[in-house]
PDB file of C-alpha atoms in Angstrom:
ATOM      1  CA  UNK M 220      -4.699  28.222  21.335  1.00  0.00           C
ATOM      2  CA  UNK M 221      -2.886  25.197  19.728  1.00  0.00           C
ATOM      3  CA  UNK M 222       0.529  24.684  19.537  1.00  0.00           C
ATOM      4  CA  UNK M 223       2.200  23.458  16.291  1.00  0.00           C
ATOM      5  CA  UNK M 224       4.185  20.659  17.532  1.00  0.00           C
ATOM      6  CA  UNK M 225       7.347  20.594  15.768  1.00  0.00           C
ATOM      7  CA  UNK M 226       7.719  16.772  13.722  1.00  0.00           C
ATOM      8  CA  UNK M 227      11.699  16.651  14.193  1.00  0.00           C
ATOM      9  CA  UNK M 228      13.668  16.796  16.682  1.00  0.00           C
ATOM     10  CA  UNK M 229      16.990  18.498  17.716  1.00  0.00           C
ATOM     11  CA  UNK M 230      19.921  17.077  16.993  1.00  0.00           C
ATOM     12  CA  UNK M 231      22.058  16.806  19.743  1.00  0.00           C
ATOM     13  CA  UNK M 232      25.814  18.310  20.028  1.00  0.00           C
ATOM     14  CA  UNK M 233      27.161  14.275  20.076  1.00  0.00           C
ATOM     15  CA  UNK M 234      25.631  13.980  16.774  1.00  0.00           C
ATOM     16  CA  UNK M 235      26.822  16.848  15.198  1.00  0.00           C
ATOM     17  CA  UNK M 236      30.212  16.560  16.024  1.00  0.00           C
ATOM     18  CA  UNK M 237      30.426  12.738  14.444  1.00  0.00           C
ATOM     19  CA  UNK M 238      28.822  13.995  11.427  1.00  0.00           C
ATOM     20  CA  UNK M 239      31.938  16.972  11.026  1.00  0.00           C
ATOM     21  CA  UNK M 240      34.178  13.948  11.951  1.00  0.00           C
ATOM     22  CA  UNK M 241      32.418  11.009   9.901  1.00  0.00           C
ATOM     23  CA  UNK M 242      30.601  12.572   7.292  1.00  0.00           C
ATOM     24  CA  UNK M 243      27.454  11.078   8.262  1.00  0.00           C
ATOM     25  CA  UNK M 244      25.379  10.054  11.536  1.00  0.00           C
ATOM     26  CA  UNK M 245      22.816   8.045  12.375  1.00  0.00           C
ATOM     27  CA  UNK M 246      19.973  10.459  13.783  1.00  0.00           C
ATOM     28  CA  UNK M 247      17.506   7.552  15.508  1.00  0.00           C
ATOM     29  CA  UNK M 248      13.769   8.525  16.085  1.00  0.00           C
ATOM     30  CA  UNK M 249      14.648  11.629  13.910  1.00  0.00           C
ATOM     31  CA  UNK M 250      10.952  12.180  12.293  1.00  0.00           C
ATOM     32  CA  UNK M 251       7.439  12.058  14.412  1.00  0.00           C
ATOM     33  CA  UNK M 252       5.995   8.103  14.099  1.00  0.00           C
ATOM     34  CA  UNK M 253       2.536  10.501  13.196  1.00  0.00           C
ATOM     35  CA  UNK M 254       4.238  12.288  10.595  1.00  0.00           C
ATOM     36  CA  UNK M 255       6.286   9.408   9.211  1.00  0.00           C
ATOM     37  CA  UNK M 256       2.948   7.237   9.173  1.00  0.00           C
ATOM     38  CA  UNK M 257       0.854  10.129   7.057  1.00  0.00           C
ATOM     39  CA  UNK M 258       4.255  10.236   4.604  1.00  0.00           C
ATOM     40  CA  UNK M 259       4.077   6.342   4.139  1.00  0.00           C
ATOM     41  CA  UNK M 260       0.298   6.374   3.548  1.00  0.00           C
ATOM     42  CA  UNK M 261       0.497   9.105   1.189  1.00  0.00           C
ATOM     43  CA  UNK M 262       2.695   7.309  -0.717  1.00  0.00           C
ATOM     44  CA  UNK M 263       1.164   3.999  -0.344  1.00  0.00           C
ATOM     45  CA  UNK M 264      -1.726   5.563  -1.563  1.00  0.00           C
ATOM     46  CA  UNK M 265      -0.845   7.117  -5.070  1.00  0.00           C
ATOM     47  CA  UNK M 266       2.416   4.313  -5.815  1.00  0.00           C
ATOM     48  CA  UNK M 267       0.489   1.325  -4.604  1.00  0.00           C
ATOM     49  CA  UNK M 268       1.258  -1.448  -2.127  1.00  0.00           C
ATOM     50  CA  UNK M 269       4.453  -2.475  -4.325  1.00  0.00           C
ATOM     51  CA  UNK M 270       5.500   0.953  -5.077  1.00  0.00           C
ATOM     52  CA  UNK M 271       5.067   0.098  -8.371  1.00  0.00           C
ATOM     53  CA  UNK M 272       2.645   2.503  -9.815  1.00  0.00           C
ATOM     54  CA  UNK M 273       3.148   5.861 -11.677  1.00  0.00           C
ATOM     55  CA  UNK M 274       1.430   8.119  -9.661  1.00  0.00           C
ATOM     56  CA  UNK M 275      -1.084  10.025 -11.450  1.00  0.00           C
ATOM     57  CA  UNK M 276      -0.152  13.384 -12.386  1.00  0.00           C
ATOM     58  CA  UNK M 277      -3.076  15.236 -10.648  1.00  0.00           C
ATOM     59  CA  UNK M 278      -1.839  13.986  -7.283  1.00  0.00           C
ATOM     60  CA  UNK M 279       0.227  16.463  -6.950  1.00  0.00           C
ATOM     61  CA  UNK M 280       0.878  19.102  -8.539  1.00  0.00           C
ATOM     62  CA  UNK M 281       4.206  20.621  -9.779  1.00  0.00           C
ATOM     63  CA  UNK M 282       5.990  17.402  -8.783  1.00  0.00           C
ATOM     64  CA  UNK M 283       8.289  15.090 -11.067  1.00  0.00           C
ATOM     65  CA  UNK M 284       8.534  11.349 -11.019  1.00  0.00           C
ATOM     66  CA  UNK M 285      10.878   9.265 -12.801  1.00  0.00           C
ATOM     67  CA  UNK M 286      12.478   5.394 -12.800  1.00  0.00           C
ATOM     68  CA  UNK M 287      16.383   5.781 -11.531  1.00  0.00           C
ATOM     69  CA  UNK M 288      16.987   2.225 -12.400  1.00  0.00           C
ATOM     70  CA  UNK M 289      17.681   1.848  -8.692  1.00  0.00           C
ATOM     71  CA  UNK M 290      14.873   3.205  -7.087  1.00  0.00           C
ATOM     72  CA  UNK M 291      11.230   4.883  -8.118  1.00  0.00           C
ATOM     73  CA  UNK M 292      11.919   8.771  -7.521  1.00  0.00           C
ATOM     74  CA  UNK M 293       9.046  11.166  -6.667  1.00  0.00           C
ATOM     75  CA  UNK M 294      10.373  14.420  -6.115  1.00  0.00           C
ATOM     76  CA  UNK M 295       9.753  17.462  -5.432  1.00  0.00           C
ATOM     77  CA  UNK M 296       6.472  16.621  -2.914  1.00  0.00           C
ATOM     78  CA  UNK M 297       7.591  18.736  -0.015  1.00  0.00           C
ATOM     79  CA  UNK M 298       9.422  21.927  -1.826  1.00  0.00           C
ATOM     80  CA  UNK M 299       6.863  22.459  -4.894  1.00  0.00           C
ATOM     81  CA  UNK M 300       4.378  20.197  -4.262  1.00  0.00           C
ATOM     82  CA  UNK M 301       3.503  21.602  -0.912  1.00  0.00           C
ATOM     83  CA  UNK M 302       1.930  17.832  -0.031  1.00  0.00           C
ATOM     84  CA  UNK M 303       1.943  17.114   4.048  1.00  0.00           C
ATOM     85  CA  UNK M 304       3.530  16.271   5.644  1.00  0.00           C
ATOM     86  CA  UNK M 305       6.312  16.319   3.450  1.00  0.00           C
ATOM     87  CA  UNK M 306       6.122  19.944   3.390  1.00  0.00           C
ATOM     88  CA  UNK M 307       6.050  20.492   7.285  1.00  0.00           C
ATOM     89  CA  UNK M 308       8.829  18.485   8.266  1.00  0.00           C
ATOM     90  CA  UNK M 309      11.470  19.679   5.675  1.00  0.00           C
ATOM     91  CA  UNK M 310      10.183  23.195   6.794  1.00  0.00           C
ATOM     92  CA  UNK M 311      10.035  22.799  10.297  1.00  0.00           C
ATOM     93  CA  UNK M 312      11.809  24.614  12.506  1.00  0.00           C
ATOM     94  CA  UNK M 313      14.030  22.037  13.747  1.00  0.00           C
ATOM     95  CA  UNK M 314      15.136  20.774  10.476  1.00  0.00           C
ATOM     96  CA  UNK M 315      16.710  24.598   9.474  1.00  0.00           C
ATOM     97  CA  UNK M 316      18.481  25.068  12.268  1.00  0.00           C
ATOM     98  CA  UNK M 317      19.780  21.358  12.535  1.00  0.00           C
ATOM     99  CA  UNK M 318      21.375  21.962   8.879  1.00  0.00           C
ATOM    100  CA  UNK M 319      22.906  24.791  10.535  1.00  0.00           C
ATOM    101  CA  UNK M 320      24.572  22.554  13.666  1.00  0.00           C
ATOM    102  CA  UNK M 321      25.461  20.487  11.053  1.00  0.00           C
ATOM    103  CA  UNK M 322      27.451  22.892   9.306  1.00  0.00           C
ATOM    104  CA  UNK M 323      28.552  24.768  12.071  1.00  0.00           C
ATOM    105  CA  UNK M 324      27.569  27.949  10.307  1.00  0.00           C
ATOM    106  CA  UNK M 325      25.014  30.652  11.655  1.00  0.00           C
ATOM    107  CA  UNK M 326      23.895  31.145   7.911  1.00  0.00           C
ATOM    108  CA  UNK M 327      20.048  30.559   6.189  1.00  0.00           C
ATOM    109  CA  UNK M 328      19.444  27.744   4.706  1.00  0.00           C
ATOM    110  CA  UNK M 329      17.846  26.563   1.560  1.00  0.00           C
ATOM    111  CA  UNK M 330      15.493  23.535   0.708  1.00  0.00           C
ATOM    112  CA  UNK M 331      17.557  22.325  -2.695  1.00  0.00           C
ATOM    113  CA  UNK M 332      15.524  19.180  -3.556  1.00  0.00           C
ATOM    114  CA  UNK M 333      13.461  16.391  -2.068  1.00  0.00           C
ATOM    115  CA  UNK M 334      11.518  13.099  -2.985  1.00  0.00           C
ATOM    116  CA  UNK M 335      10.559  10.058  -2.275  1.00  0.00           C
ATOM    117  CA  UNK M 336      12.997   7.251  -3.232  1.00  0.00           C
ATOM    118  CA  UNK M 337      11.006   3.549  -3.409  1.00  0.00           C
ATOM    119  CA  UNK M 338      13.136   0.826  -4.063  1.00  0.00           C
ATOM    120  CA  UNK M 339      11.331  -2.033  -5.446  1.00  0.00           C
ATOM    121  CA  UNK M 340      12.185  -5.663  -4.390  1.00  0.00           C
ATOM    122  CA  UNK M 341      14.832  -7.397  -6.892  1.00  0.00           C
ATOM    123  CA  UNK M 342      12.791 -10.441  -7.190  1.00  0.00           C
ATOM    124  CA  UNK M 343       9.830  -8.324  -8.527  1.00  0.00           C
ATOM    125  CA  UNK M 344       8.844  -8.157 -12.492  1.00  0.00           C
ATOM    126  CA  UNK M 345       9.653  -4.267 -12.134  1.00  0.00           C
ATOM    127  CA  UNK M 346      12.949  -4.748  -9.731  1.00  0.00           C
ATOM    128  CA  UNK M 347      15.378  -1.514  -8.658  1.00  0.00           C
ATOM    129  CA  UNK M 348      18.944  -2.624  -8.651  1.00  0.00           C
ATOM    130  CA  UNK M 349      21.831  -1.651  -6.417  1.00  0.00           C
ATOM    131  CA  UNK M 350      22.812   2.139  -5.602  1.00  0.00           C
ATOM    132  CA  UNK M 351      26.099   2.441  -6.827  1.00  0.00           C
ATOM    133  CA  UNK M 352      28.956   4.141  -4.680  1.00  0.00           C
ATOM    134  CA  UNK M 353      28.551   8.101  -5.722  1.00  0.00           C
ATOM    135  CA  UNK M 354      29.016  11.686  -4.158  1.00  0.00           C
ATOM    136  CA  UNK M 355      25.795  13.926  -4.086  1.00  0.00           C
ATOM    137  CA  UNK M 356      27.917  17.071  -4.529  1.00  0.00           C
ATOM    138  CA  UNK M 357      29.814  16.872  -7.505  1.00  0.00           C
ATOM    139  CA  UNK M 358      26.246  16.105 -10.065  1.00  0.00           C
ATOM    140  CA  UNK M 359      24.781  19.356  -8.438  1.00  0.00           C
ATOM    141  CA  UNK M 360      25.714  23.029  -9.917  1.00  0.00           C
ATOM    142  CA  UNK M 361      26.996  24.204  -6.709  1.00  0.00           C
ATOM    143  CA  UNK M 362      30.751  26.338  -6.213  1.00  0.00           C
ATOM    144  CA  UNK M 363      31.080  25.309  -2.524  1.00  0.00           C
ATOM    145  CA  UNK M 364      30.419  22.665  -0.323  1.00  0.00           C
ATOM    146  CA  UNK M 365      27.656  22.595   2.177  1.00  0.00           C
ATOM    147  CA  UNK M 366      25.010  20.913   0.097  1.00  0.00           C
ATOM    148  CA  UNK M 367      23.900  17.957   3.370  1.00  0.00           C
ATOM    149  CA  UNK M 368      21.015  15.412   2.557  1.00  0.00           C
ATOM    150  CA  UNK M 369      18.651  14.112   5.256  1.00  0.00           C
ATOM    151  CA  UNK M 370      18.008  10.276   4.503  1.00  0.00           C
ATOM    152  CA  UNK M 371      14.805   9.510   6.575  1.00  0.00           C
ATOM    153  CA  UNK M 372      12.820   5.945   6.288  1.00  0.00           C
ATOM    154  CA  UNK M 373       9.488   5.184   5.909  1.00  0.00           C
ATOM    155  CA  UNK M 374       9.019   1.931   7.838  1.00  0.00           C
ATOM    156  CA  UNK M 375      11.931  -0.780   9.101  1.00  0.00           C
ATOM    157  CA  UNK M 376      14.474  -0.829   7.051  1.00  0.00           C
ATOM    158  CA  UNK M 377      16.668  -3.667   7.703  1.00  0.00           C
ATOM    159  CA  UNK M 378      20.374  -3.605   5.498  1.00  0.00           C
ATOM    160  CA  UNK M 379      19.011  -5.914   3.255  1.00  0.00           C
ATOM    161  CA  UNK M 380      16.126  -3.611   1.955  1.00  0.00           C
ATOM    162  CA  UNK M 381      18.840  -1.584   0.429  1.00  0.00           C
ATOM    163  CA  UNK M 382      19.332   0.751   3.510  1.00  0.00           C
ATOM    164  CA  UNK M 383      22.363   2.799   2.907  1.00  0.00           C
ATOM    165  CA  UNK M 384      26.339   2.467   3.346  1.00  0.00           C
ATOM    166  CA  UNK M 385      28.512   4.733   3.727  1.00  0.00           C
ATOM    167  CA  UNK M 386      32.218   5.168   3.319  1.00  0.00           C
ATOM    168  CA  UNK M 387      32.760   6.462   6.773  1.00  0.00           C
ATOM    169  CA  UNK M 388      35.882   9.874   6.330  1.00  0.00           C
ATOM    170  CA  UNK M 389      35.375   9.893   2.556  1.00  0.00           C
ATOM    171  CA  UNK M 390      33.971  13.305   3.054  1.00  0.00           C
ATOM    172  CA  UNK M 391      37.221  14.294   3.180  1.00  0.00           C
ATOM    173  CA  UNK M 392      38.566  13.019  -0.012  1.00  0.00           C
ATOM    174  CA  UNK M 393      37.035  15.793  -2.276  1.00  0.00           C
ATOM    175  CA  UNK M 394      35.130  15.466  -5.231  1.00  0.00           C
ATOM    176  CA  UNK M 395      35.627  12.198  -7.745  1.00  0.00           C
ATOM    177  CA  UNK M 396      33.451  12.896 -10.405  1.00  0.00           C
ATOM    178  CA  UNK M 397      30.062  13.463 -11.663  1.00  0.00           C
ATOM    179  CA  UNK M 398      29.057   9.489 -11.408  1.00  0.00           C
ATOM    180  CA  UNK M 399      25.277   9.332 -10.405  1.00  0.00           C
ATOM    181  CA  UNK M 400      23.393   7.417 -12.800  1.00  0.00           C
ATOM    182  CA  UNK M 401      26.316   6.961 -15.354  1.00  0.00           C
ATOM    183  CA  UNK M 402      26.717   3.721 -14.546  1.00  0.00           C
ATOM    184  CA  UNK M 403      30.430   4.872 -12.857  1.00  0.00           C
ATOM    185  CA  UNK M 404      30.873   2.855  -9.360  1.00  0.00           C
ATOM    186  CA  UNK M 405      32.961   5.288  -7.803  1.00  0.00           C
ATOM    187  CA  UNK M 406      35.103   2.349  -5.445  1.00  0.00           C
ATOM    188  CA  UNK M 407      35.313   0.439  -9.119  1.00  0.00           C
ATOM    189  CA  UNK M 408      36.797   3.472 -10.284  1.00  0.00           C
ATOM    190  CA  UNK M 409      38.809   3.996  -6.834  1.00  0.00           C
ATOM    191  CA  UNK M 410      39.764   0.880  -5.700  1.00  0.00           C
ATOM    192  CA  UNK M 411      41.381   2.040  -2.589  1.00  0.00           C
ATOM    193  CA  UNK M 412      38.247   3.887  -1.090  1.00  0.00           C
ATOM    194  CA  UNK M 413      37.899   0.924   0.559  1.00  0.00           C
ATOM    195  CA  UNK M 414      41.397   0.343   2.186  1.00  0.00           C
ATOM    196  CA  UNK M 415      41.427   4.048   3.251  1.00  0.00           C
ATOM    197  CA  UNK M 416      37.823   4.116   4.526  1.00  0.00           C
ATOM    198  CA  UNK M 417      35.979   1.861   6.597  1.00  0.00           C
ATOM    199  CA  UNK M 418      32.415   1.457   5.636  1.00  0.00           C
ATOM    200  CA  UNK M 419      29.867   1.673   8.269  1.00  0.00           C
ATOM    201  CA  UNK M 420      28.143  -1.218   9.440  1.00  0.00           C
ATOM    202  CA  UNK M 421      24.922  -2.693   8.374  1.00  0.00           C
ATOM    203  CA  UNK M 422      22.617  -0.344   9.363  1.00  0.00           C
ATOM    204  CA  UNK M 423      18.386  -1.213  10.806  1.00  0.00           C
ATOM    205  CA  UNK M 424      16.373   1.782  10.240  1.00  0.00           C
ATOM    206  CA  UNK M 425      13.173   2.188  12.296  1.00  0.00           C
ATOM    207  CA  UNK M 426      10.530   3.893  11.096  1.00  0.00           C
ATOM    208  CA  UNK M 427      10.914   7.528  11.623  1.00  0.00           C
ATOM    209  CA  UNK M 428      15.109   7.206  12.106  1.00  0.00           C
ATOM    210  CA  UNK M 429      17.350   9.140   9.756  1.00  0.00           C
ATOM    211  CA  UNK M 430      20.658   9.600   8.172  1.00  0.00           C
ATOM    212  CA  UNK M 431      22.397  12.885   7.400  1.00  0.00           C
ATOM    213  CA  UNK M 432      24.906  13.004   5.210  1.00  0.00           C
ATOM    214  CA  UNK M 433      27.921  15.350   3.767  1.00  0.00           C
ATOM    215  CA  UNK M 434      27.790  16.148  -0.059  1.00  0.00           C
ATOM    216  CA  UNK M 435      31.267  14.600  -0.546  1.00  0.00           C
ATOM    217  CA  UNK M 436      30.213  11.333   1.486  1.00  0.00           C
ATOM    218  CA  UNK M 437      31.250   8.047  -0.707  1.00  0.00           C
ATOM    219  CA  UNK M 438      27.588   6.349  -0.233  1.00  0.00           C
ATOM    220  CA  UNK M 439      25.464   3.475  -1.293  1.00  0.00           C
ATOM    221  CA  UNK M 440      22.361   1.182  -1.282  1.00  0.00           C
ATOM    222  CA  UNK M 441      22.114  -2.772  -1.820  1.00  0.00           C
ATOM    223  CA  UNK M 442      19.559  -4.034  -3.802  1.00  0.00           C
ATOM    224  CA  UNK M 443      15.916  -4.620  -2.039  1.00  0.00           C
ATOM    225  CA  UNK M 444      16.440  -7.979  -1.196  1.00  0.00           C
ATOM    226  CA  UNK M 445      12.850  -8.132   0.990  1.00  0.00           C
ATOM    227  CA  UNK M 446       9.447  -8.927  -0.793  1.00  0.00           C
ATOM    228  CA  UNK M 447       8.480  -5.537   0.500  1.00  0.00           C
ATOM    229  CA  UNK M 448       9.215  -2.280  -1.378  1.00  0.00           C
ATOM    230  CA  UNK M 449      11.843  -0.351   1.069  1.00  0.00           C
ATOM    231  CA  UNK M 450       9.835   3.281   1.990  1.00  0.00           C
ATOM    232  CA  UNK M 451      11.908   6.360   2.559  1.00  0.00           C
ATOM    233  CA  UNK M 452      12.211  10.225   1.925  1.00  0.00           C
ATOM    234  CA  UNK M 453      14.940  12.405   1.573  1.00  0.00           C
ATOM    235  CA  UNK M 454      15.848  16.186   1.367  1.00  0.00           C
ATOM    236  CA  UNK M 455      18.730  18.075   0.506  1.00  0.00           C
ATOM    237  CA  UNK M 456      19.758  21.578   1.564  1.00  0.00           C
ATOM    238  CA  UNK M 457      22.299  24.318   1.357  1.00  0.00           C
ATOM    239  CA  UNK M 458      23.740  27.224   2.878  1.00  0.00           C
ATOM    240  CA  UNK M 459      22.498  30.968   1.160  1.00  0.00           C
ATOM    241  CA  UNK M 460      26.266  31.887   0.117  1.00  0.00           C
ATOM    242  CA  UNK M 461      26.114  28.806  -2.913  1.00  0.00           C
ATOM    243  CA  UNK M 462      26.597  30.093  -5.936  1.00  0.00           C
ATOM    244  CA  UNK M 463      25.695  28.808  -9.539  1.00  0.00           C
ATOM    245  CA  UNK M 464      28.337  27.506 -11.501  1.00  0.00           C
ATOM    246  CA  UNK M 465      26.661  26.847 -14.696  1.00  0.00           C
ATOM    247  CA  UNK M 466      27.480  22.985 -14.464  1.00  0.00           C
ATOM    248  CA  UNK M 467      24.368  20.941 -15.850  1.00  0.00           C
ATOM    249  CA  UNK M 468      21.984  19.974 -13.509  1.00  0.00           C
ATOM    250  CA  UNK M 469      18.208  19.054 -14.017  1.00  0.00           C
ATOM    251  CA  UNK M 470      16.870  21.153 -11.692  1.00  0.00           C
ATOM    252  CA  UNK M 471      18.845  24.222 -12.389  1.00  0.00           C
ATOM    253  CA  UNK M 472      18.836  23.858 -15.847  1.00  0.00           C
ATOM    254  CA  UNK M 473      15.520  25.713 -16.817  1.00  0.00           C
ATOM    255  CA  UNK M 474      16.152  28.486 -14.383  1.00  0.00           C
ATOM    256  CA  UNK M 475      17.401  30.940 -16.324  1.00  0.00           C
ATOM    257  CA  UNK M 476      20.520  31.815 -14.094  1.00  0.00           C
ATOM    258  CA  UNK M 477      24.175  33.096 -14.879  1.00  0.00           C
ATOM    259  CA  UNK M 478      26.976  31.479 -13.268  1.00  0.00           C
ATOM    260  CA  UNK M 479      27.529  33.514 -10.157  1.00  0.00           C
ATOM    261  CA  UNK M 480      24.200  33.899  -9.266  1.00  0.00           C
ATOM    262  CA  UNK M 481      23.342  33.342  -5.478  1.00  0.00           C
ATOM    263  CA  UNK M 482      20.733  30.078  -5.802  1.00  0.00           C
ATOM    264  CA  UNK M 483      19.292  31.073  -2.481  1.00  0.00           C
ATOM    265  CA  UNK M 484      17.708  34.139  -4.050  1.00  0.00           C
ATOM    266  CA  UNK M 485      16.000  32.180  -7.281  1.00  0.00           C
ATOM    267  CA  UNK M 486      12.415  31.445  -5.368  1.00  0.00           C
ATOM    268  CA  UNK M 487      12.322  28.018  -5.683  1.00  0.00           C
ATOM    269  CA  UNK M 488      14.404  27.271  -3.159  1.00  0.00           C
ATOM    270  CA  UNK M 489      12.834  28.437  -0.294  1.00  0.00           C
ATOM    271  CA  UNK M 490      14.764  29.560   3.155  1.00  0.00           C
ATOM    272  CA  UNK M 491      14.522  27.183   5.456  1.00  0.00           C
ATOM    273  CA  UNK M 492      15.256  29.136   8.731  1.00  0.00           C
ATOM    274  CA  UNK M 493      14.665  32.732  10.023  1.00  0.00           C
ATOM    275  CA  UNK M 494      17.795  35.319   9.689  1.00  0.00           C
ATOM    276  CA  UNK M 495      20.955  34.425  11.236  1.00  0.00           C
TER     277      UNK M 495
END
């Protein structure tokens, strides 16, 4: 009989306890090199060598793609588009119960979003600019915290492919608006985020290593500043109690829910670990 060797590993209790303190952790050799090299080839594949290209429709199915301005997003390829092994990993056995470590709750947990985030070189014809400082949390339609996004990349990422910075204890500030892709810089618009935070250091991503990050974490991305367009996937996922608030979101929006409503039981976001 073959056994289904699980493509993440556990974290370990080190790395759990700096993300509670930090907000974020580095989670090296996070993703199978096998794994990671299907996910890169897939990609590679239906984007092109640049990253460039619109993938066609028909590639897969129930899956959204769209130009952020500062990256090439493909999303949805693991939780609708069932595509491997995009699928596998965020469902794996390892990832559900790390979310839980994470959060330090014995609770089930909920695939919210993924896709894959290409950021084009910014000498290129069809360049992706900077990632500006933003919170996840506050542009979703959650009541509670507990919303944590796995950051995992593709190939080497060295800082100045536009790996990602973070603002390390700015979990802790609370929420400071709804600023993704409004053009709001969140330390332009809070200057001293920067003299009460430190921001981490310029991080080197192997292929295969990961970040994890809180949904209140003060985070960025430099420009692609390589000739090579920078590879990497990321997921997002929440704990069953989070509630709808109503708040607009795109991929709420055409649900059909009332505010109040448990998100967890709406079947698109599919439970992530067995019962607590």
């Amino acid at each position: 009989m073959k056994t289904c060797v699980d493509p993440v590993r556990e974290i370990t209790d080190e790395e759990a306890a700096a993300f509670r303190r930090d907000g974020w952790v580095l989670l090296p050799r996070y993703v199978d090199t096998d794994a990671v090299r299907a996910m890169a080839d897939f990609l590679v594949e239906h984007m092109g060598t640049d990253g460039a290209q619109v993938p066609d429709a028909a590639s897969a199915q129930n899956t959204r793609y769209f130009d952020a301005g500062a990256w090439r997003d493909w999303r949805f390829l693991a939780r609708d588009g069932n595509v491997e092994p995009f699928h596998r990993v965020s469902m794996s056995r390892s990832m559900g119960r790390n979310a839980q470590r994470l959060l330090g709750r014995e609770i089930g947990i909920h695939l919210g979003l993924d896709g894959a985030l290409v950021k084009l070189p910014e000498q290129g014809e069809q360049r992706s600019t900077a990632t500006d400082w933003h919170q996840d949390w506050p542009n979703l339609s959650h009541d509670r915290i507990g919303f944590i996004t796995f950051w995992v990349a593709l190939q080497d990422v060295p800082p100045e492919r536009g790996a990602l910075r973070f603002l390390t204890g700015s979990h802790l500030e609370g929420p400071l608006g709804r600023s993704l892709r409004s053009d709001i810089d969140l330390v332009s618009q809070y200057p001293s985020l920067t003299e009460e935070f430190d921001v981490s250091p310029p991080l080197h991503f192997r292929a295969g290593d990961a970040t994890v990050h809180h949904g209140m974490m003060v985070h960025s991305a430099t420009p692609n500043l390589t000739e090579e367009p920078r590879w990497a996937w990321a997921m997002g996922c929440f704990p069953g109690d989070v509630r709808y608030t109503g708040a607009r979101f795109a991929d709420t929006d055409d649900l059909g829910l009332e505010p109040g409503a448990r998100l967890g039981d709406h079947p698109r976001f599919v439970r992530m670990t067995e019962d607590a």
